[in-house]
XYZ file of C-alpha atoms in Angstrom:
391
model
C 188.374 151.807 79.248
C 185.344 152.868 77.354
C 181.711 151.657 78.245
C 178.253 153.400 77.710
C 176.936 151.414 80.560
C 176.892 153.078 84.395
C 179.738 151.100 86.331
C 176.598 149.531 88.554
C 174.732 148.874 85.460
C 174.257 146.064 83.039
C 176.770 143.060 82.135
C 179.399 144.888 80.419
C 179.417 148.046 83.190
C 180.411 145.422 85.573
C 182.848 143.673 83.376
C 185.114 146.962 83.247
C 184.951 147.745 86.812
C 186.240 144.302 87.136
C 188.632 144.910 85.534
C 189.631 147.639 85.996
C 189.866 147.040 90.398
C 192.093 143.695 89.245
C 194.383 145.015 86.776
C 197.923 145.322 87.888
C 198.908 147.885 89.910
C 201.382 149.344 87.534
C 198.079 150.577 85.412
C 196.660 154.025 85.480
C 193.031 152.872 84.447
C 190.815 155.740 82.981
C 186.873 154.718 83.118
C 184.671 156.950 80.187
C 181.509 156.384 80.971
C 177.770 157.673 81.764
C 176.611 158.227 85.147
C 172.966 157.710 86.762
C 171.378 158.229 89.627
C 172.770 155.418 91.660
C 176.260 155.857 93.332
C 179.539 155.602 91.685
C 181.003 152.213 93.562
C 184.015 152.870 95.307
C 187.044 152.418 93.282
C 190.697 152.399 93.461
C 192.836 155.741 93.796
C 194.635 155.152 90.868
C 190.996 154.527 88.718
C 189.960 157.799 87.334
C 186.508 157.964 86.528
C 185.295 160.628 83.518
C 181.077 160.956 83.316
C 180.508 161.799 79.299
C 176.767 161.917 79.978
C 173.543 160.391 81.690
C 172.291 156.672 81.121
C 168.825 156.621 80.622
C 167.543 154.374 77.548
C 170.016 151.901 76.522
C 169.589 152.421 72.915
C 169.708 156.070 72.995
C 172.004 156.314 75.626
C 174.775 153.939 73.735
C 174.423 156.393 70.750
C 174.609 159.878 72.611
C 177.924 157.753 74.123
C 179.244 157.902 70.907
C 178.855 161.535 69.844
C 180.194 162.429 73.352
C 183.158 160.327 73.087
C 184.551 161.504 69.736
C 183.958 165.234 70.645
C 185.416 164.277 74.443
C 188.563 162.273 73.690
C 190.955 164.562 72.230
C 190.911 167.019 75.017
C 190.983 163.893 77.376
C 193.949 162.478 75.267
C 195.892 165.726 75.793
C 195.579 165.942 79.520
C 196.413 162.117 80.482
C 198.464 160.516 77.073
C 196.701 157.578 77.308
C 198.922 154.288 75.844
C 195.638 152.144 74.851
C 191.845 152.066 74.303
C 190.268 149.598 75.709
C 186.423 149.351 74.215
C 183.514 147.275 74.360
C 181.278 145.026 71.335
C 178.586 145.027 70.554
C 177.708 148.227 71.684
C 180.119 149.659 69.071
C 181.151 153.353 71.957
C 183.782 154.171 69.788
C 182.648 153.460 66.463
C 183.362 157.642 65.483
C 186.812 157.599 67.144
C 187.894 154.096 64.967
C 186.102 155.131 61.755
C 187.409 158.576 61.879
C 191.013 157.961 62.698
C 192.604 157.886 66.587
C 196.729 157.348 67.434
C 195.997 155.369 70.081
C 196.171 151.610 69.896
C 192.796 149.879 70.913
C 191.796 146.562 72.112
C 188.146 145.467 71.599
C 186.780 142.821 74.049
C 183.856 141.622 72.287
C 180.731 140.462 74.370
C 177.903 139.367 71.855
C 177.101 140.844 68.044
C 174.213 142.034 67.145
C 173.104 138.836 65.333
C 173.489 137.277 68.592
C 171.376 139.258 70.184
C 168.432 139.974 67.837
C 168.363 135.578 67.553
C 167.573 135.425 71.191
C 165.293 138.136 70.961
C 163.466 136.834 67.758
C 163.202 133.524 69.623
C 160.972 135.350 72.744
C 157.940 135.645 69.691
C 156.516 138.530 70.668
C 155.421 141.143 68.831
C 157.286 144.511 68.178
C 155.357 146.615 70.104
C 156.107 144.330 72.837
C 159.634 144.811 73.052
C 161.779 146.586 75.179
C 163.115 149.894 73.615
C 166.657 148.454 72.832
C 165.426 145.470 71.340
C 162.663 147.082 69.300
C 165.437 149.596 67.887
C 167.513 146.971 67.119
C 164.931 144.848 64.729
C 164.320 148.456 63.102
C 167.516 149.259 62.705
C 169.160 145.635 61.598
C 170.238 146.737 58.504
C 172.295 150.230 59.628
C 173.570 148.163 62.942
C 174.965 145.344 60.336
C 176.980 148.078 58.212
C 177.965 149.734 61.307
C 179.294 146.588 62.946
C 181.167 145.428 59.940
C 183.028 149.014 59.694
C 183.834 148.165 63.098
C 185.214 145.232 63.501
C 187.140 145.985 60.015
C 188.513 148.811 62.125
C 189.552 146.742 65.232
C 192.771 144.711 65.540
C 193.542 143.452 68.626
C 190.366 141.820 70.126
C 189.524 140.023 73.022
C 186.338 137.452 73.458
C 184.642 136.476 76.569
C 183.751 132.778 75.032
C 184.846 130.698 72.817
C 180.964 130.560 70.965
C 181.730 134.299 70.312
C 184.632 133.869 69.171
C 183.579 131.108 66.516
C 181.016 133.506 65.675
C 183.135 135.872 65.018
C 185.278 134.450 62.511
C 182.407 133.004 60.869
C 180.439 136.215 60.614
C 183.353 138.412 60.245
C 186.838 136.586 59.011
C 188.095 137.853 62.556
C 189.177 136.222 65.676
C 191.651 133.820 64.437
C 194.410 133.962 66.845
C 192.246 136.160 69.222
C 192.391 135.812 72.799
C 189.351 134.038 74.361
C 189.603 135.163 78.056
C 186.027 133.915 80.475
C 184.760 136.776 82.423
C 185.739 137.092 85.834
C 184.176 137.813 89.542
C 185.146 139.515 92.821
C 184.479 135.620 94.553
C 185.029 137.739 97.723
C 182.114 140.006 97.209
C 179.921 137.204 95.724
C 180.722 134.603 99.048
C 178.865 132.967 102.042
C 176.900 135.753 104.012
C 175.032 136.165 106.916
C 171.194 135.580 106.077
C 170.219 137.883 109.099
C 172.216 140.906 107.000
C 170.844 139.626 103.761
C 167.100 140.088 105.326
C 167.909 143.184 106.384
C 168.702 144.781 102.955
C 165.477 142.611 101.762
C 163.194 142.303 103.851
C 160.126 141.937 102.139
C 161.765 138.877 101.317
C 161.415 137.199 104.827
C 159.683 134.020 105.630
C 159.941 133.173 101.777
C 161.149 129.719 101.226
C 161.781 128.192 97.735
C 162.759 130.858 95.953
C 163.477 131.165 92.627
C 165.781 134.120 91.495
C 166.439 135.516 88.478
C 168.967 138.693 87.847
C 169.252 140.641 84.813
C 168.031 143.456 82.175
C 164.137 142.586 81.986
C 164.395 141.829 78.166
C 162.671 139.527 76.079
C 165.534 137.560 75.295
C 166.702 136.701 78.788
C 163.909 133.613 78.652
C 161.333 135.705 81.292
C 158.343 134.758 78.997
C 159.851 130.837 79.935
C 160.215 131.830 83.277
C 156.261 132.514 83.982
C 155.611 129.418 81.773
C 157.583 127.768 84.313
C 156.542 128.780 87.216
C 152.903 128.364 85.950
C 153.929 124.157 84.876
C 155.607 123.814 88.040
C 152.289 124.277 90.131
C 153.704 124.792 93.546
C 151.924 127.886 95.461
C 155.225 127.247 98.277
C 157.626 128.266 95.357
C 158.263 132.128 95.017
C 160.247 133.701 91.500
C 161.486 136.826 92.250
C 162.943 139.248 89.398
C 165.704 141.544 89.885
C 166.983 143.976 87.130
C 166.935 147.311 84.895
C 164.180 148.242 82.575
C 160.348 147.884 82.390
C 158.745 145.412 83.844
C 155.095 145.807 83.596
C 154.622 143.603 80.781
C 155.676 140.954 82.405
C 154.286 141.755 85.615
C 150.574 141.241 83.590
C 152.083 138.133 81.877
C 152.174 136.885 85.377
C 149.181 137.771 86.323
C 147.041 136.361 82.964
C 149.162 132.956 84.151
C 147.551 133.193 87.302
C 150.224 134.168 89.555
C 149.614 136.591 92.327
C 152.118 139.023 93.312
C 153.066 137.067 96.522
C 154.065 134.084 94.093
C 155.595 136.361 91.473
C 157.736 139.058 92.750
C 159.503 142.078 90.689
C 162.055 144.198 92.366
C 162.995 146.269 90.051
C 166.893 147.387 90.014
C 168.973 146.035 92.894
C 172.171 147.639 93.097
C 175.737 145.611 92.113
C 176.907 146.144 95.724
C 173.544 144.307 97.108
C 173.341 141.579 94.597
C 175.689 139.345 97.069
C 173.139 139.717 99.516
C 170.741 138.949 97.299
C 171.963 136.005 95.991
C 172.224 133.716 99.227
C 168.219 133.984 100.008
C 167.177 131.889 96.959
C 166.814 128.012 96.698
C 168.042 128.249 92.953
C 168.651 131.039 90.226
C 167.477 130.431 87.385
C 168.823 132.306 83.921
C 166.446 130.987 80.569
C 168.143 133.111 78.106
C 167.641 132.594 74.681
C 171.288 133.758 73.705
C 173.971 134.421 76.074
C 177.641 135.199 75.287
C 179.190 134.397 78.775
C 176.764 135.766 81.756
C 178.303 137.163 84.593
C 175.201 136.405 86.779
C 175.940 132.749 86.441
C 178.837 133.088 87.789
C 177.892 135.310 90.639
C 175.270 133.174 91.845
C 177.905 129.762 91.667
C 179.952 131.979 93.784
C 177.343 132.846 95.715
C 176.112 129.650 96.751
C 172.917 129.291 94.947
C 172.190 126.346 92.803
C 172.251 127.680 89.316
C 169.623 126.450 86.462
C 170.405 127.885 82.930
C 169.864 127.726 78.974
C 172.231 125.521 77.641
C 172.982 128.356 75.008
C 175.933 130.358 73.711
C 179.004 130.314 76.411
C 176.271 128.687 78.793
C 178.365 125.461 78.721
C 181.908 127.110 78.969
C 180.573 127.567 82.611
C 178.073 124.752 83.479
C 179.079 121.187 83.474
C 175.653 119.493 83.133
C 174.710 118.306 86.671
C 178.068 118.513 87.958
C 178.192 122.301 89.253
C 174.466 123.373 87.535
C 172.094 122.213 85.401
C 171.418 122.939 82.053
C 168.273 122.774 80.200
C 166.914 123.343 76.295
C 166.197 127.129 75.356
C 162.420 128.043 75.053
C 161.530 124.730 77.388
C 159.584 125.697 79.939
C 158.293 122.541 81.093
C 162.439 121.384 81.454
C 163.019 124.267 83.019
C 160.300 123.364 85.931
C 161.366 119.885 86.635
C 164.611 120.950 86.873
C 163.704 123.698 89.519
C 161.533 120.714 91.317
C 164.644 118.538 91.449
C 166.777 121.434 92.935
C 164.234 122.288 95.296
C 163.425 118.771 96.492
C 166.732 117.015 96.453
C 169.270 118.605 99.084
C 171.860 116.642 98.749
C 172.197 117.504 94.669
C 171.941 120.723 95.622
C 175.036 121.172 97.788
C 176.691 118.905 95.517
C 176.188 121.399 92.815
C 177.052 124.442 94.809
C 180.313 123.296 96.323
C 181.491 122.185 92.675
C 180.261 125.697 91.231
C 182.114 127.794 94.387
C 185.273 125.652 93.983
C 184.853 125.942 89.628
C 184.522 130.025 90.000
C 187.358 130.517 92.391
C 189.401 128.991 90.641
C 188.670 129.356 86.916
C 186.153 132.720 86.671
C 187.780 135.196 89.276
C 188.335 138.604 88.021
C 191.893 138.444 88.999
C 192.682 135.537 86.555
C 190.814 137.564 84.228
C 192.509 140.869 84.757
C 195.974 138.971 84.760
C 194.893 137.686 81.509
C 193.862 140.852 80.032
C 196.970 143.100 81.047
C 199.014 140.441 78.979
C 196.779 140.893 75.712
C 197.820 145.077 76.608
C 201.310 144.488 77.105
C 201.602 142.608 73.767
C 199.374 145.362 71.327
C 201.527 147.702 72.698
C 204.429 145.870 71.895
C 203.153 145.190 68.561
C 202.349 149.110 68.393
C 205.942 150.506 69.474
C-alpha cells in the first residue's frame, strides 16, 4: 500500500492503516510511506512498514513521495515480490512508477480529484496569499495537476471509490469508473466507542469544566468550512458555548479570524495536532462536532465522531449524505451557511432528547455499515479479482 501521508496523519494515512490492520489474515501488507515525528502506531506483525522519507509540507512532501518511490520500488520489489499495488488519488504517489511502466498489477482507491478539491477551496473566498501551502500550490499549479491526473487515471485500471459522488465524478470528468467498486470508508468502532470522561480529561485537560463544546477535527484548510465555523460561532452568540479545533497545519490565520470576530481564546480554542490514538478520547468531551466543509469525498471524521458518541453537524456536500440521514443520525446543513450552521448547533445543544436520538442511530449506522472490517472484507475481494484478471 502506497501513501505519502504519515500513518497518524491526514484522511487517507488513516484510511490505509485501516486497512491494512482489517485485511485478511492471509495478506502480507507492505506500508510505503513517510514518517514524522510522531510515533509509528502499533501495527500487526505481519504489516511491514518501509519510511521513503519525512512528511513535512503536504505539497512538497506528496511530490518528494514520488521521486522516492520510483527510485525505491524496484529494489523493494526484488526483496518481497509483491502481487499488487495498492495506491492512493488524488495525491497521484505513484504517478512515475504507472507512467513509466511497473509489472505489478495496481488498484487505485480514489478519494477526491483535484477539481474536487480546488471547488471547495475556491468556495472559502479568500485570497491566495491566504491559503494554506497545499492549496495555494494547487490553484498555481491547476493546469500541470490536470495533465498529470489525466495521465493517471488513463494509466489506472482497477479502481476503487470511497463514494458514490466520486465515483459519478469520475466518469464524468474522466470516462472511468463504470463498473468500479464504490466501497464507504471504514472505522475501528472499537477504538472510536464509549469512554471514560475521567481518562478523556486526563489526556485533555485544559479542556475541563468546559461545557457545550463544539469540536471540529481535521487539516486546518480553507476548504474544510473553518471561515463558516467562526461565522458561526460569532451568529450563535452564546459566551457558554466553546469551539475547539483539532488538526495539522497552520493555524494562526484563523486564530486572528477569531479574534477580529470577537472571540477570546477561552471561547475559541486551537489545539493544534492531536494524535489518531487520542482522537477517541477526544471525541466524547464535545456536545456536537461540527464538519462545514465545502467539498468532502467521504470524511472519516464523521464517522469517528457517530461512533464516538457525539452528535454530528455537517455540510450536506459530496459523500456527506452517503453517511448522514438528515435528522435521523446527524444533521445536515447548506455549504457556506453559517447562520444554518448555528441554529443547528443551538438545537443540538438545547434539545437532549434529539441528541441521543441522533447518536444512538449514528453508533448503531457505523457499526454496522462504516466499520473498517466491512471495508477491508470489501477491499480484499476487489484484490482477489485484479489478480485474477492479471494471472
Amino acid at each position: 500500500m502506497v501513501t505519502p501521508e504519515h500513518l497518524s496523519w491526514g484522511g487517507v494515512g488513516s484510511y490505509v492503516m485501516q486497512l491494512a490492520r482489517n485485511l485478511p489474515s492471509d495478506f502480507e501488507v507492505h506500508l510505503l510511506c513517510l514518517k514524522n515525528d510522531r510515533t509509528t502506531p502499533a501495527l500487526d506483525d505481519r504489516i511491514t512498514v518501509h519510511h521513503l522519507g519525512r512528511s513535512r509540507d503536504a505539497f512538497m512532501s506528496n511530490n518528494q513521495f514520488q521521486l522516492a518511490l520510483w527510485r525505491s520500488f524496484r529494489e523493494l520489489n526484488d526483496a518481497h515480490r509483491f502481487d499488487l499495488v495498492h495506491s492512493n488519488h488524488a495525491q497521484m504517489a505513484d504517478l512515475l512508477l504507472k507512467v513509466l511502466g511497473t509489472e505489478v498489477p495496481s488498484v487505485t482507491t480514489v478519494h477526491s480529484t483535484i477539481d474536487s478539491q480546488r471547488m471547495g477551496t475556491r468556495a472559502a473566498g479568500l485570497p491566495l496569499g491566504k491559503l494554506e501551502s497545499s492549496e495555494r500550490m494547487t490553484y498555481l499549479l491547476l493546469p500541470l495537476l490536470r495533465t498529470a491526473e489525466r495521465i493517471y487515471m488513463r494509466k489506472s485500471s482497477s479502481f476503487i471509490f470511497v463514494s458514490e459522488f466520486i465515483r459519478e465524478m469520475c466518469v464524468r470528468c474522466f470516462g472511468i469508473g463504470e463498473g468500479s467498486r464504490v466501497i464507504h470508508n471504514g472505522i475501528d468502532t472499537t477504538m472510536f466507542g464509549p469512554k471514560d470522561l475521567s481518562e478523556c480529561i486526563e489526556r485533555f485537560p485544559m479542556l475541563e469544566g468546559l461545557e457545550n463544546i463544539v469540536l471540529f477535527s481535521g487539516r486546518m484548510i480553507a476548504l474544510k468550512g473553518i471561515p463558516t465555523a467562526i461565522r458561526a460561532q460569532r451568529a450563535l452568540g452564546r459566551p457558554d458555548v466553546h469551539f475547539v479545533y483539532a488538526g495539522n497545519g497552520s493555524y494562526e490565520q484563523w486564530e486572528g479570524m477569531a479574534r477580529q470576530a470577537g472571540l477570546d481564546r477561552s471561547r475559541c480554542i486551537f489545539l493544534g495536532p492531536v494524535s489518531y490514538d487520542d482522537m477517541p478520547y477526544l471525541y466524547p468531551l464535545a456536545s456536537a462536532f461540527i464538519l462545514p466543509s465545502y467539498s468532502e469525498s467521504l470524511p472519516l471524521t464523521i464517522l469517528e465522531a457517530m461512533s464516538a458518541g457525539t452528535p454530528v453537524i455537517a455540510s450536506s456536500v459530496g459523500g456527506v449524505p452517503e453517511i448522514i440521514a438528515d435528522h435521523r443520525d446527524g444533521v445536515l446543513v447548506p455549504p457556506m451557511d453559517h447562520n444554518a450552521l448555528a441554529e443547528a448547533i443551538s438545537k443540538v445543544l438545547s434539545d437532549h432528547r434529539f441528541a441521543r436520538s441522533l447518536c444512538m442511530r449514528a453508533r448503531d449506522k457505523v457499526q454496522t455499515e462504516f466499520s473498517a472490517s466491512v471495508m477491508a472484507r470489501r477491499t480484499a475481494e476487489v484484490y482477489r479479482s485484479t489478480l485474477e484478471e492479471c494471472s
